[in-house]
mmCIF file of C-alpha atoms in Angstrom:
data_model
loop_
_atom_site.group_PDB
_atom_site.id
_atom_site.type_symbol
_atom_site.label_atom_id
_atom_site.label_comp_id
_atom_site.label_asym_id
_atom_site.label_seq_id
_atom_site.Cartn_x
_atom_site.Cartn_y
_atom_site.Cartn_z
ATOM 1 C CA ASN A 1 59.100 -7.264 101.912
ATOM 2 C CA ALA A 2 55.763 -8.775 102.906
ATOM 3 C CA GLY A 3 57.140 -12.319 102.490
ATOM 4 C CA VAL A 4 54.365 -14.828 101.903
ATOM 5 C CA THR A 5 50.809 -13.523 102.010
ATOM 6 C CA GLN A 6 47.579 -15.516 102.005
ATOM 7 C CA THR A 7 43.943 -14.604 101.522
ATOM 8 C CA PRO A 8 41.466 -15.000 103.047
ATOM 9 C CA LYS A 9 42.451 -15.437 106.697
ATOM 10 C CA PHE A 10 39.205 -17.152 107.625
ATOM 11 C CA GLN A 11 36.486 -18.854 105.592
ATOM 12 C CA VAL A 12 33.362 -20.858 106.342
ATOM 13 C CA LEU A 13 31.893 -22.999 103.563
ATOM 14 C CA LYS A 14 28.956 -25.326 103.254
ATOM 15 C CA THR A 15 29.523 -28.849 101.976
ATOM 16 C CA GLY A 16 29.712 -28.830 98.197
ATOM 17 C CA GLN A 17 30.700 -25.196 97.815
ATOM 18 C CA SER A 18 33.896 -24.248 96.035
ATOM 19 C CA MET A 19 36.552 -21.697 96.793
ATOM 20 C CA THR A 20 40.085 -20.657 95.937
ATOM 21 C CA LEU A 21 42.797 -19.863 98.458
ATOM 22 C CA GLN A 22 45.272 -17.303 97.224
ATOM 23 C CA CYS A 23 48.992 -17.146 97.963
ATOM 24 C CA ALA A 24 51.656 -14.710 96.829
ATOM 25 C CA GLN A 25 55.340 -14.247 97.632
ATOM 26 C CA ASP A 26 57.604 -11.310 96.934
ATOM 27 C CA MET A 27 60.956 -13.012 97.555
ATOM 28 C CA ASN A 28 61.469 -14.105 93.949
ATOM 29 C CA HIS A 29 61.368 -17.728 95.057
ATOM 30 C CA ASN A 30 61.107 -20.530 92.544
ATOM 31 C CA SER A 31 59.281 -23.149 94.601
ATOM 32 C CA MET A 32 55.919 -22.835 96.286
ATOM 33 C CA TYR A 33 53.949 -25.255 98.457
ATOM 34 C CA TRP A 34 50.514 -25.817 99.964
ATOM 35 C CA TYR A 35 50.159 -27.608 103.309
ATOM 36 C CA ARG A 36 47.309 -28.391 105.620
ATOM 37 C CA GLN A 37 47.687 -28.477 109.386
ATOM 38 C CA ASP A 38 45.506 -30.705 111.514
ATOM 39 C CA PRO A 39 45.801 -31.213 115.286
ATOM 40 C CA GLY A 40 48.308 -33.905 116.226
ATOM 41 C CA MET A 41 49.335 -34.493 112.601
ATOM 42 C CA GLY A 42 51.820 -31.764 111.888
ATOM 43 C CA LEU A 43 51.794 -30.304 108.389
ATOM 44 C CA ARG A 44 51.013 -32.426 105.363
ATOM 45 C CA LEU A 45 51.938 -31.426 101.837
ATOM 46 C CA ILE A 46 48.997 -31.077 99.445
ATOM 47 C CA TYR A 47 50.716 -29.838 96.264
ATOM 48 C CA TYR A 48 53.911 -28.120 95.340
ATOM 49 C CA SER A 49 55.331 -26.218 92.405
ATOM 50 C CA ALA A 50 59.063 -26.438 91.782
ATOM 51 C CA SER A 51 58.970 -23.685 89.193
ATOM 52 C CA GLU A 52 56.588 -21.530 87.219
ATOM 53 C CA GLY A 53 54.521 -23.751 84.986
ATOM 54 C CA THR A 54 54.955 -26.985 86.957
ATOM 55 C CA THR A 55 52.924 -28.545 89.754
ATOM 56 C CA ASP A 56 53.119 -31.906 91.508
ATOM 57 C CA LYS A 57 51.065 -33.826 94.021
ATOM 58 C CA GLY A 58 52.117 -34.119 97.624
ATOM 59 C CA GLU A 59 50.886 -36.477 100.321
ATOM 60 C CA VAL A 60 47.195 -35.504 100.380
ATOM 61 C CA PRO A 61 46.148 -34.069 96.980
ATOM 62 C CA ASN A 62 42.663 -35.578 96.708
ATOM 63 C CA GLY A 63 39.912 -32.972 96.570
ATOM 64 C CA TYR A 64 42.264 -30.133 95.651
ATOM 65 C CA ASN A 65 43.619 -28.472 92.534
ATOM 66 C CA VAL A 66 46.342 -25.882 92.178
ATOM 67 C CA SER A 67 47.464 -23.242 89.708
ATOM 68 C CA ARG A 68 50.882 -21.627 89.505
ATOM 69 C CA LEU A 69 49.669 -18.433 87.922
ATOM 70 C CA ASN A 70 53.111 -16.866 87.650
ATOM 71 C CA LYS A 71 56.305 -16.903 89.651
ATOM 72 C CA ARG A 72 54.697 -14.958 92.526
ATOM 73 C CA GLU A 73 51.316 -16.634 92.868
ATOM 74 C CA PHE A 74 50.173 -20.165 93.697
ATOM 75 C CA SER A 75 46.479 -20.801 94.307
ATOM 76 C CA LEU A 76 44.692 -23.773 95.866
ATOM 77 C CA ARG A 77 41.158 -24.639 94.804
ATOM 78 C CA LEU A 78 38.561 -26.770 96.514
ATOM 79 C CA GLU A 79 36.022 -27.735 93.872
ATOM 80 C CA SER A 80 33.464 -29.343 96.187
ATOM 81 C CA ALA A 81 34.291 -28.782 99.831
ATOM 82 C CA ALA A 82 33.836 -31.574 102.362
ATOM 83 C CA PRO A 83 33.899 -31.457 106.187
ATOM 84 C CA SER A 84 37.148 -33.481 106.082
ATOM 85 C CA GLN A 85 38.785 -30.444 104.481
ATOM 86 C CA THR A 86 38.244 -28.367 107.606
ATOM 87 C CA SER A 87 41.791 -27.375 108.470
ATOM 88 C CA VAL A 88 44.337 -24.598 108.561
ATOM 89 C CA TYR A 89 46.031 -24.138 105.197
ATOM 90 C CA PHE A 90 49.551 -22.791 104.847
ATOM 91 C CA CYS A 91 51.354 -21.637 101.768
ATOM 92 C CA ALA A 92 55.150 -21.650 101.719
ATOM 93 C CA SER A 93 57.906 -20.725 99.319
ATOM 94 C CA SER A 94 61.601 -21.474 98.938
ATOM 95 C CA GLU A 95 64.384 -20.242 96.746
ATOM 96 C CA ALA A 96 65.405 -23.492 95.098
ATOM 97 C CA GLY A 97 63.872 -24.505 91.808
ATOM 98 C CA LEU A 98 63.770 -27.754 89.898
ATOM 99 C CA PHE A 99 67.450 -28.463 90.197
ATOM 100 C CA GLY A 100 68.025 -26.600 93.402
ATOM 101 C CA ALA A 101 69.372 -27.944 96.644
ATOM 102 C CA PRO A 102 66.889 -29.610 98.976
ATOM 103 C CA THR A 103 68.637 -27.854 101.833
ATOM 104 C CA ASP A 104 66.922 -24.562 101.183
ATOM 105 C CA THR A 105 64.564 -23.123 103.757
ATOM 106 C CA GLN A 106 60.826 -22.825 103.296
ATOM 107 C CA TYR A 107 59.100 -19.621 104.407
ATOM 108 C CA PHE A 108 55.473 -19.752 105.470
ATOM 109 C CA GLY A 109 52.474 -17.486 105.173
ATOM 110 C CA PRO A 110 50.127 -16.729 108.099
ATOM 111 C CA GLY A 111 47.583 -19.371 107.135
ATOM 112 C CA THR A 112 43.905 -19.632 106.193
ATOM 113 C CA ARG A 113 41.531 -21.188 108.694
ATOM 114 C CA LEU A 114 38.834 -23.027 106.748
ATOM 115 C CA THR A 115 35.689 -24.561 108.227
ATOM 116 C CA VAL A 116 33.399 -26.730 106.110
ATOM 117 C CA LEU A 117 29.957 -27.310 107.580
ATOM 118 C CA ALA B 1 60.181 -43.321 103.323
ATOM 119 C CA GLN B 2 61.141 -40.547 105.668
ATOM 120 C CA SER B 3 59.473 -39.749 108.966
ATOM 121 C CA VAL B 4 59.887 -37.623 112.039
ATOM 122 C CA ALA B 5 58.770 -38.315 115.596
ATOM 123 C CA GLN B 6 58.339 -35.801 118.370
ATOM 124 C CA PRO B 7 57.732 -38.046 121.381
ATOM 125 C CA GLU B 8 56.373 -35.340 123.664
ATOM 126 C CA ASP B 9 53.084 -33.590 122.930
ATOM 127 C CA GLN B 10 53.798 -31.018 125.623
ATOM 128 C CA VAL B 11 56.816 -29.677 127.469
ATOM 129 C CA ASN B 12 56.441 -27.478 130.533
ATOM 130 C CA VAL B 13 59.357 -25.586 132.054
ATOM 131 C CA ALA B 14 59.887 -22.685 134.413
ATOM 132 C CA GLU B 15 61.337 -19.461 133.074
ATOM 133 C CA GLY B 16 65.113 -19.480 133.355
ATOM 134 C CA ASN B 17 65.383 -23.264 133.226
ATOM 135 C CA PRO B 18 66.833 -25.202 130.294
ATOM 136 C CA LEU B 19 64.425 -26.181 127.556
ATOM 137 C CA THR B 20 64.717 -29.328 125.436
ATOM 138 C CA VAL B 21 62.323 -30.399 122.689
ATOM 139 C CA LYS B 22 62.992 -33.892 121.362
ATOM 140 C CA CYS B 23 63.000 -35.067 117.756
ATOM 141 C CA THR B 24 63.975 -38.368 116.173
ATOM 142 C CA TYR B 25 63.964 -39.180 112.482
ATOM 143 C CA SER B 26 63.979 -42.101 110.105
ATOM 144 C CA VAL B 27 65.354 -41.693 106.579
ATOM 145 C CA SER B 28 67.233 -43.545 103.895
ATOM 146 C CA GLY B 29 70.354 -41.541 103.268
ATOM 147 C CA ASN B 30 71.680 -38.354 104.791
ATOM 148 C CA PRO B 31 69.016 -36.171 106.379
ATOM 149 C CA TYR B 32 68.542 -32.445 106.228
ATOM 150 C CA LEU B 33 66.859 -31.436 109.474
ATOM 151 C CA PHE B 34 64.881 -28.327 110.343
ATOM 152 C CA TRP B 35 63.165 -26.746 113.339
ATOM 153 C CA TYR B 36 60.244 -24.362 113.012
ATOM 154 C CA VAL B 37 58.230 -22.491 115.643
ATOM 155 C CA GLN B 38 54.582 -21.474 115.422
ATOM 156 C CA TYR B 39 53.162 -18.785 117.666
ATOM 157 C CA PRO B 40 49.373 -18.694 118.188
ATOM 158 C CA ASN B 41 47.444 -17.793 115.039
ATOM 159 C CA ARG B 42 50.649 -17.296 113.073
ATOM 160 C CA GLY B 43 52.501 -19.137 110.353
ATOM 161 C CA LEU B 44 55.622 -21.217 110.927
ATOM 162 C CA GLN B 45 58.898 -19.420 111.455
ATOM 163 C CA PHE B 46 62.240 -20.996 110.627
ATOM 164 C CA LEU B 47 64.564 -21.468 113.622
ATOM 165 C CA LEU B 48 67.535 -23.467 112.373
ATOM 166 C CA LYS B 49 68.677 -26.298 110.142
ATOM 167 C CA TYR B 50 71.324 -28.984 109.965
ATOM 168 C CA ILE B 51 72.831 -29.722 106.575
ATOM 169 C CA THR B 52 76.328 -30.998 107.200
ATOM 170 C CA GLY B 53 79.389 -30.271 109.323
ATOM 171 C CA ASP B 54 79.324 -29.324 112.990
ATOM 172 C CA ASN B 55 76.730 -31.362 114.873
ATOM 173 C CA LEU B 56 75.752 -28.368 117.011
ATOM 174 C CA VAL B 57 73.697 -25.862 115.073
ATOM 175 C CA LYS B 58 72.875 -22.414 116.397
ATOM 176 C CA GLY B 59 69.733 -20.610 115.310
ATOM 177 C CA SER B 60 67.411 -17.732 116.032
ATOM 178 C CA TYR B 61 66.290 -16.477 119.458
ATOM 179 C CA GLY B 62 69.072 -18.321 121.325
ATOM 180 C CA PHE B 63 68.010 -21.791 120.212
ATOM 181 C CA GLU B 64 70.416 -24.517 119.215
ATOM 182 C CA ALA B 65 70.058 -28.130 118.153
ATOM 183 C CA GLU B 66 72.363 -31.112 118.249
ATOM 184 C CA PHE B 67 72.473 -33.647 115.441
ATOM 185 C CA ASN B 68 73.236 -37.160 116.665
ATOM 186 C CA LYS B 69 73.584 -39.610 113.806
ATOM 187 C CA SER B 70 73.937 -42.739 115.943
ATOM 188 C CA GLN B 71 70.746 -41.960 117.841
ATOM 189 C CA THR B 72 69.009 -40.455 114.777
ATOM 190 C CA SER B 73 68.040 -37.458 116.845
ATOM 191 C CA PHE B 74 67.957 -33.697 116.427
ATOM 192 C CA HIS B 75 66.892 -32.240 119.766
ATOM 193 C CA LEU B 76 66.191 -28.524 120.111
ATOM 194 C CA LYS B 77 67.635 -26.770 123.155
ATOM 195 C CA LYS B 78 67.720 -23.420 124.848
ATOM 196 C CA PRO B 79 69.847 -22.865 127.964
ATOM 197 C CA SER B 80 67.432 -20.438 129.651
ATOM 198 C CA ALA B 81 63.791 -20.413 128.580
ATOM 199 C CA LEU B 82 61.636 -17.293 128.388
ATOM 200 C CA VAL B 83 57.868 -16.979 128.767
ATOM 201 C CA SER B 84 57.863 -15.673 125.185
ATOM 202 C CA ASP B 85 59.227 -19.060 124.010
ATOM 203 C CA SER B 86 55.808 -20.578 124.674
ATOM 204 C CA ALA B 87 54.695 -21.866 121.265
ATOM 205 C CA LEU B 88 54.272 -24.943 119.081
ATOM 206 C CA TYR B 89 57.530 -26.398 117.785
ATOM 207 C CA PHE B 90 57.912 -28.586 114.709
ATOM 208 C CA CYS B 91 60.820 -30.742 113.624
ATOM 209 C CA ALA B 92 61.077 -31.568 109.910
ATOM 210 C CA VAL B 93 63.301 -33.712 107.688
ATOM 211 C CA ARG B 94 64.163 -33.770 104.025
ATOM 212 C CA VAL B 95 66.433 -36.038 101.976
ATOM 213 C CA PRO B 96 68.462 -35.316 98.838
ATOM 214 C CA GLY B 97 66.461 -35.576 95.658
ATOM 215 C CA ASP B 98 63.100 -35.185 97.371
ATOM 216 C CA TYR B 99 61.124 -31.962 97.602
ATOM 217 C CA LYS B 100 59.001 -33.262 100.391
ATOM 218 C CA LEU B 101 59.564 -31.793 103.850
ATOM 219 C CA SER B 102 58.168 -34.240 106.402
ATOM 220 C CA PHE B 103 56.978 -32.701 109.658
ATOM 221 C CA GLY B 104 56.588 -34.153 113.106
ATOM 222 C CA ALA B 105 53.277 -33.754 114.920
ATOM 223 C CA GLY B 106 54.570 -30.839 116.948
ATOM 224 C CA THR B 107 55.382 -30.177 120.606
ATOM 225 C CA THR B 108 53.624 -27.496 122.604
ATOM 226 C CA VAL B 109 56.039 -25.677 124.888
ATOM 227 C CA THR B 110 54.742 -23.759 127.875
ATOM 228 C CA VAL B 111 57.149 -21.646 129.883
ATOM 229 C CA ARG B 112 55.707 -20.473 133.202
ATOM 230 C CA ALA B 113 56.840 -17.308 134.907
#
């Protein structure tokens, strides 16, 4: 199993450009998540999807959109990139779905390092 | 609202010495507590979690953590640190009924040979 995979690994954008970060998991997990990691701030939740066909906002959703394409894939889109979105982005997945236990473990991808100039 | 604090930005220890990484939490209700480790340029890896039961939880790579409800703490420990334990460690908390996993800011551990 590859676990959680993310593409691309690195990306440089100019302000105003758009892009989509891709995430896929092969563990048959129900829930998927997008986080951003900034120095000294830990990880902050951008969006999550508790099951195929549903998405919800996390702590810092502004400037982002997501699509749960199917059970395996969860993409994050930046419509008009801003320097404040320079960060490392992590996708994660967990087994539990809508009515699952909150005790389940999240598994993380390797991350995408995004720089917005 | 739930929150996690990791009071130390950095922890430095000599190889073979005990390692402790501190974590305190604030939640309404019973917490579910997690530790993750991040090696350079890698994603987060799960180490261990506390759900209920025994306050001492054993996890991967020889790590353990002790849940202390009265002190609202969940400190990560390893009896004998290795150079390969050098990494960034995150504590996280979740409460029943909430999908959100709240992370601390992280503690950088450096183990010197």
